[in-house]
Structures are given as C-alpha cells and as structure tokens.
Amino acid sequence: MKSKGCNCKFASQRLSIILDFRHKKSKDMAGGKGDKPANANKSNAAAQSSKGRKKETGLGLTNTKDGNFGEWYSEVVTNGEMIEYYEISGCYILRPWTMSIWEIMQTYFDAEIKKMKIKTCYFPLFVSNTVLQKEKDHIEGFAPEVAWVTRSGDSELEVPIAIRPTSETVMYPYFSKWIRGHRDLPLKLNQWCNVVRWEFSNPTPFIRSREFLWQEGHTAFATKEEADTEVLEILELYRRLYEEYLAVPVVKGKKSEMEKFAGGLYTTSVEAFIPNTGRGVQGATSHCLGQNFAKMFEINFEDEKGEKAMVWQNSWAYSTRTIGVMVMVHGDDKGLVLPPKVAAVQVIVVNVPYKDADTEKIKDACLDTVKTLSDLGIRAEADLRENYSPGWKYSHWEMKGVPLRIEIGPRDVTNKQVRVVRRDNGEKIDIPMADLVKVKELLDDVQQSMFNVAKQKRDACVEVTKTWDEFIKALGQKKLILAPWCDEEEVEKDVKTKTKGETGAAKTLCSPFEQPELPEGTLCFASGKPAKKWTYWGRSY
C-alpha cells in the first residue's frame, strides 16, 4: 500500500494528526474549545461582581444540579480543580485532584488482579492498518472513532498508522507468538495506558472524551470454563470499585447481542444511573471474546493430548469515566462531594482566629491535629493561609469535596475539642482532641451514608413496566426501566427507532444477573411475544 494508503477501507474517515508541531494546526485544533460551554468560566466573573457569599468567596456556582445539569457539571469539574479545558476539542487536562483519585483506584484494582496472577505489560500506542483490519467485525465497531497518523513533518507516510482505540489487534499477534503449548496458558496481562477515540458529538469531561486513561486486561485460557470464571471475577472487582470506593450503586448484568463488544462472544457490565438526567452509564465491561480473535490471529496451542486447539480469550476495562460518574451522582450545589476512600484529602483542618486570640496557639492545635490524624492513617492537611478568611476556606474545600472539615478556634483550644463538619450532609460534631480516633469512624460513616443515599435515589428511579404505554410514560419521566423482553434484536432495534429524539433513543442497558421472577405467560412489553428475561432499558451516555 503506497502514498496515503488511498485504497484503505476507512480512508475517508481518517483524521490527519500532525506529528511536527511546527506545521499549521488543523481546523479542529484551531477550534479546540468547541466542547467548552460558553459560560464555563462565568462562575468566577459572576462571583467577583455579585454580592453576599459569592463576593466574599468567589467560589459560588452559577448553576444548580436540578436547574441546568450540564452547565452545573462543567462548573463543578473545573471549579473543583479536577480538569482544565484544552485547546483541542474533547481533550482535557487531568489535574492532581483527579489523578489522586485515579491512583487510589489503580492501587486497589492492581493489587486485586495481581492476586489473580495477572501481570503488568505495556504495548505501543500505534497499530498498523493491516493488523487493525484483520478482525473486521471488531474494527467496524470502532472505525468512525479511529484516528490516523498520515504525516510526519512535511512528508506523507506511505502507510498510515492508527492510534489504538483499544488493544486487541495490537496485542494478539504477539499472543500467537508467545503461546505454543498448554504450559504457556493461561496468559494473563493488563496494561495501564491511554486510548484515543476521535469521532463523536457532545464531548463531556470524563464521560466522553477523545483521549482517556484506562486499564485493559487481556487474557487467554485453554478452556471456556476458565474464561467464563474470570469474566465474572473481574466484573465483581468492578462492582466493588464503584460501590465500595466511589459509593455508587451499580447493576451487574449481561449486554444484549446488539450492545455487546464488537467481535466478542458476550459482554458483561456494571451499569450506573444518573437520577438527575435519567441516563444510564456503562460503568465498566468484562468481555468473553470466545475464539473469534484466536481464529483471526491464529492463537493456537498444543493441548495435553498433543492435539491442536484454539485459546479462549477475555478482555476487560474500566476508565476515567468512573470519576465522572462519581461526580454526577454525589455532587451538589456547593460543588464536589468525594467519598472518603478516594479523596486525596479526607480531612481539612482550618484555623479560625478571632480578634485578640492567641493565633499561634490555634495554629499549633491545628498542626497537632493533622499529625494525630496522619498517625491514624487518615489523609489530613491544614489550611493555615492568612490571606483568606475562614469563610473563604470553608467554601473552597466544600467546592473540592473534602469529606470532613475540622474547625479550631480559641474556644475549641480552651475546651480541648475540635468541631467537625461533614461535607455530605453538613452535620456538625464536637470531638475531644484526646479522642480524634472517632474521626476514623466518622469517615467510615460518611462513606457508607453516601452509598446508601445514592442507592435510595437510584432505586426510587426504577420503574417496572409491562406494556409499551407504561414504557413510554416511564421514559418521559427519566426512569430506569425494568421490563420483560423477548430478547430479539429486531425488537430492540424497533424500540430504538421509535424512541429516537433530541435526547437520544432508549436502548437496553443490561439484563441483570439477579433476575426477578418471570411468571409463565409474561409477554414482552414491546412485541407482545413471550418474554424470556427482565432487562433494564433507558437512555444512556
């Protein structure tokens, strides 16, 4: 294939990425802030010119979660110092406040998969067109999103190079090389990396971005039973990640044939739900790829009987989308609300000096408190800045979602106590300085309480429907719909067609593993045919 690779199947969909930054930027890059709402920085300007609390702190949000969710979300992730908008549309700078959350999740997940004897690796970012298109069903699912490098400086590449949208086709030629006999199995690898998926509309920080961070596991087994077992083990780790760390309730289930991973045998997922928008979110996926990729890439081995066999494969991943889901579920009109387990700072200690008070004694009490908490394994810091008022500091750390705030003033020093304020519900509690171990218990309570509240809100949105009219009514009310379904692809396509509108179409989210009872004679809500299962439906991100 020569000069521009014009005979490539997806040549018309290529995006030329200039490697020599001295070259003139493309139109897309020049218009890079297209995904940033026009008033994304409005909150700061409004705060400086308004009266009351905003004038004092400069931190108030200009949009509410219930009033304008999209603008609220944009303000929260920027004012909360999680992201910064970048000059290229759909790309975002992940600030330290975000990366600390990602690292905590990574530490948990990496330790768990290492217990499963999964090894860390890293494969290149680039993939050749020949390899990318070897598994056609797979790449057709990603074709519109594949970004291509077509130039180097002022020279056209003879053969365009793709940037990985996922790594099956990058890795599996080498699985074929490394796996020869049954003693080479299982092969279980995971890499922490970035991927690029280019063409889409309505980019949203964390939820839909052109480049994002993730882990992707790729494993190969001698038998389907081994592969099936791992699929569910990984899915359980994803559930724990969401529910035990991010305090976000999820449903474990299986994707429909229409929604499964392109080229795979079947896909399982954990599904979250955003009550304010009435949209589901695919939180993480664990796929059984079957033997399709093994056939395409000739990943064969000699079994214990000396006979030739094909491996069974899985792939699984979660991404920085997890952080966006957490923000959407827990955030409020003051900003972020972080679960203690993933907060970089779990407790912020603020000095509250009054006129004529012994400020040094108050500062010492704050530093002593931080040391005591740190010795207890709590991530604590002190904000002793003198150029900001206590009120400004309160709003600042509320915006950033720190789970607990400790206030120490002259009266607290005299009484040998601290005042603790919960970010999740605003409750104020006085704790003796000699009994700061209670802060650890309080953090545990905040973590559990956040999950309980989120689950109650999610459960309140679930609507069981058995007829088409009930389904349409529930969809209009932004519900998470559980309905009996005949499990036919044509029926699913028909539902998507009939419900398509400005806010998107309804589709299957997953069929939960925990199936409610399905009485004999129950009919599909959409086709009237005998129902085979209960399935969650709704609009999604």
Short mmCIF file of C-alpha atoms in Angstrom, two decimals, residues 227-417:
data_model
loop_
_atom_site.label_atom_id
_atom_site.label_comp_id
_atom_site.label_asym_id
_atom_site.label_seq_id
_atom_site.Cartn_x
_atom_site.Cartn_y
_atom_site.Cartn_z
CA ALA A 227 -12.63 -17.75 30.65
CA ASP A 228 -16.21 -17.65 31.94
CA THR A 229 -15.00 -17.76 35.54
CA GLU A 230 -12.60 -14.85 35.07
CA VAL A 231 -15.24 -12.70 33.34
CA LEU A 232 -17.35 -12.74 36.49
CA GLU A 233 -14.39 -12.38 38.88
CA ILE A 234 -13.33 -9.18 37.13
CA LEU A 235 -16.90 -7.90 37.00
CA GLU A 236 -17.13 -8.33 40.77
CA LEU A 237 -13.97 -6.23 41.18
CA TYR A 238 -15.63 -3.52 39.12
CA ARG A 239 -18.71 -3.65 41.32
CA ARG A 240 -16.53 -3.27 44.39
CA LEU A 241 -14.68 -0.36 42.79
CA TYR A 242 -17.93 1.52 42.23
CA GLU A 243 -19.82 0.57 45.36
CA GLU A 244 -17.06 0.29 47.98
CA TYR A 245 -14.77 3.07 46.75
CA LEU A 246 -16.88 5.51 44.73
CA ALA A 247 -20.06 4.86 46.77
CA VAL A 248 -22.03 4.49 43.52
CA PRO A 249 -24.62 1.67 43.24
CA VAL A 250 -24.41 -0.42 40.08
CA VAL A 251 -26.22 -3.34 38.47
CA LYS A 252 -24.25 -6.34 37.24
CA GLY A 253 -25.60 -7.88 34.08
CA LYS A 254 -25.18 -9.08 30.52
CA LYS A 255 -25.35 -6.90 27.44
CA SER A 256 -27.66 -7.71 24.55
CA GLU A 257 -26.25 -9.09 21.31
CA MET A 258 -26.75 -5.66 19.77
CA GLU A 259 -24.85 -3.88 22.56
CA LYS A 260 -22.06 -6.39 23.14
CA PHE A 261 -18.40 -5.75 22.33
CA ALA A 262 -17.80 -5.94 18.58
CA GLY A 263 -16.20 -9.27 17.73
CA GLY A 264 -16.76 -10.78 21.18
CA LEU A 265 -18.82 -13.76 22.29
CA TYR A 266 -20.66 -11.95 25.09
CA THR A 267 -20.26 -8.83 27.23
CA THR A 268 -20.99 -8.29 30.91
CA SER A 269 -21.06 -4.86 32.54
CA VAL A 270 -21.77 -2.85 35.63
CA GLU A 271 -24.37 -0.17 34.93
CA ALA A 272 -24.78 3.05 36.90
CA PHE A 273 -27.64 5.54 36.69
CA ILE A 274 -27.76 9.34 37.00
CA PRO A 275 -31.13 10.30 38.55
CA ASN A 276 -30.87 13.99 37.60
CA THR A 277 -30.62 13.24 33.88
CA GLY A 278 -32.41 9.91 33.76
CA ARG A 279 -29.50 8.35 31.89
CA GLY A 280 -27.66 5.11 32.40
CA VAL A 281 -23.88 4.87 32.26
CA GLN A 282 -21.93 1.79 31.25
CA GLY A 283 -19.52 1.81 34.16
CA ALA A 284 -17.08 -0.95 33.16
CA THR A 285 -17.13 -4.04 30.97
CA SER A 286 -15.80 -7.58 31.13
CA HIS A 287 -15.95 -9.41 27.80
CA CYS A 288 -15.64 -13.05 26.88
CA LEU A 289 -14.17 -12.89 23.39
CA GLY A 290 -14.64 -16.58 22.75
CA GLN A 291 -12.38 -17.93 19.98
CA ASN A 292 -13.06 -15.32 17.32
CA PHE A 293 -9.81 -13.43 17.81
CA ALA A 294 -7.90 -16.68 18.29
CA LYS A 295 -9.10 -17.77 14.85
CA MET A 296 -8.22 -14.46 13.18
CA PHE A 297 -4.77 -14.20 14.77
CA GLU A 298 -4.05 -17.96 14.81
CA ILE A 299 -3.59 -18.19 18.56
CA ASN A 300 -3.28 -21.96 18.79
CA PHE A 301 -1.66 -24.32 21.25
CA GLU A 302 -0.89 -28.00 21.66
CA ASP A 303 -3.05 -29.43 24.43
CA GLU A 304 -2.12 -32.15 26.93
CA LYS A 305 -3.15 -34.83 24.42
CA GLY A 306 -0.80 -33.38 21.82
CA GLU A 307 -3.71 -32.09 19.74
CA LYS A 308 -4.01 -28.62 18.25
CA ALA A 309 -6.54 -26.31 19.91
CA MET A 310 -7.53 -22.63 19.94
CA VAL A 311 -7.43 -20.49 23.06
CA TRP A 312 -10.43 -18.84 24.73
CA GLN A 313 -9.93 -15.13 25.38
CA ASN A 314 -11.25 -12.30 27.55
CA SER A 315 -10.75 -8.56 27.64
CA TRP A 316 -11.94 -6.15 30.32
CA ALA A 317 -11.54 -2.48 31.19
CA TYR A 318 -12.58 0.49 33.28
CA SER A 319 -11.59 4.08 32.56
CA THR A 320 -11.54 7.61 33.94
CA ARG A 321 -15.27 7.62 33.14
CA THR A 322 -15.63 6.21 36.66
CA ILE A 323 -14.66 9.62 38.07
CA GLY A 324 -17.31 11.44 36.02
CA VAL A 325 -19.98 9.03 37.25
CA MET A 326 -18.91 9.70 40.85
CA VAL A 327 -19.15 13.49 40.34
CA MET A 328 -22.58 13.25 38.71
CA VAL A 329 -24.02 11.01 41.41
CA HIS A 330 -22.69 12.76 44.53
CA GLY A 331 -22.05 16.39 43.58
CA ASP A 332 -24.36 19.13 44.90
CA ASP A 333 -24.91 22.85 44.51
CA LYS A 334 -21.77 23.60 46.54
CA GLY A 335 -19.53 21.51 44.29
CA LEU A 336 -17.87 18.11 44.58
CA VAL A 337 -18.72 15.59 47.29
CA LEU A 338 -15.96 12.99 47.48
CA PRO A 339 -16.27 9.57 49.14
CA PRO A 340 -13.57 9.33 51.84
CA LYS A 341 -11.94 6.23 50.34
CA VAL A 342 -10.89 8.08 47.17
CA ALA A 343 -10.39 11.62 48.48
CA ALA A 344 -6.79 12.85 48.30
CA VAL A 345 -7.53 14.90 51.42
CA GLN A 346 -10.01 13.22 53.74
CA VAL A 347 -9.89 15.90 56.44
CA ILE A 348 -9.00 19.58 56.07
CA VAL A 349 -8.17 21.43 59.29
CA VAL A 350 -8.92 25.16 59.27
CA ASN A 351 -7.82 27.66 61.89
CA VAL A 352 -10.48 30.15 62.98
CA PRO A 353 -8.67 33.10 64.60
CA TYR A 354 -10.73 35.76 66.36
CA LYS A 355 -9.62 39.25 67.25
CA ASP A 356 -7.12 39.26 70.14
CA ALA A 357 -6.96 35.44 70.10
CA ASP A 358 -3.66 33.60 70.50
CA THR A 359 -3.25 32.73 66.83
CA GLU A 360 -0.05 30.75 67.34
CA LYS A 361 -1.72 28.50 69.89
CA ILE A 362 -4.57 27.88 67.41
CA LYS A 363 -2.12 27.08 64.63
CA ASP A 364 -0.24 24.68 66.87
CA ALA A 365 -3.52 22.95 67.72
CA CYS A 366 -4.26 22.60 64.01
CA LEU A 367 -0.85 21.10 63.26
CA ASP A 368 -1.09 18.74 66.22
CA THR A 369 -4.50 17.61 64.99
CA VAL A 370 -3.14 16.93 61.49
CA LYS A 371 -0.25 14.90 62.95
CA THR A 372 -2.59 12.84 65.14
CA LEU A 373 -4.91 12.12 62.23
CA SER A 374 -1.99 11.28 59.92
CA ASP A 375 -0.65 8.85 62.51
CA LEU A 376 -4.08 7.18 62.43
CA GLY A 377 -3.70 6.65 58.68
CA ILE A 378 -6.04 9.49 57.73
CA ARG A 379 -5.13 11.78 54.82
CA ALA A 380 -5.28 15.15 56.60
CA GLU A 381 -3.96 18.62 55.82
CA ALA A 382 -4.12 22.06 57.45
CA ASP A 383 -5.13 25.25 55.65
CA LEU A 384 -3.40 27.99 57.65
CA ARG A 385 -3.29 30.61 54.89
CA GLU A 386 -3.59 34.08 56.37
CA ASN A 387 -4.66 35.87 53.18
CA TYR A 388 -8.03 34.11 53.11
CA SER A 389 -10.86 34.28 55.61
CA PRO A 390 -12.19 31.12 57.30
CA GLY A 391 -15.41 31.52 55.28
CA TRP A 392 -13.48 31.52 52.02
CA LYS A 393 -11.60 28.40 53.07
CA TYR A 394 -14.83 26.64 54.02
CA SER A 395 -16.28 27.29 50.56
CA HIS A 396 -13.03 26.37 48.82
CA TRP A 397 -12.79 22.95 50.43
CA GLU A 398 -16.52 22.35 50.08
CA MET A 399 -16.13 23.01 46.35
CA LYS A 400 -13.33 20.44 46.23
CA GLY A 401 -15.49 17.91 48.08
CA VAL A 402 -13.28 17.13 51.09
CA PRO A 403 -15.32 14.70 53.26
CA LEU A 404 -14.66 16.31 56.65
CA ARG A 405 -13.69 19.82 57.75
CA ILE A 406 -12.26 20.43 61.20
CA GLU A 407 -12.52 23.96 62.57
CA ILE A 408 -10.34 25.08 65.50
CA GLY A 409 -10.85 28.44 67.17
CA PRO A 410 -9.87 29.90 70.56
CA ARG A 411 -12.89 28.35 72.31
CA ASP A 412 -12.03 24.94 70.87
CA VAL A 413 -8.47 25.26 72.15
CA THR A 414 -9.77 26.20 75.61
CA ASN A 415 -12.24 23.31 75.62
CA LYS A 416 -9.66 20.92 74.11
CA GLN A 417 -12.01 19.92 71.32
#
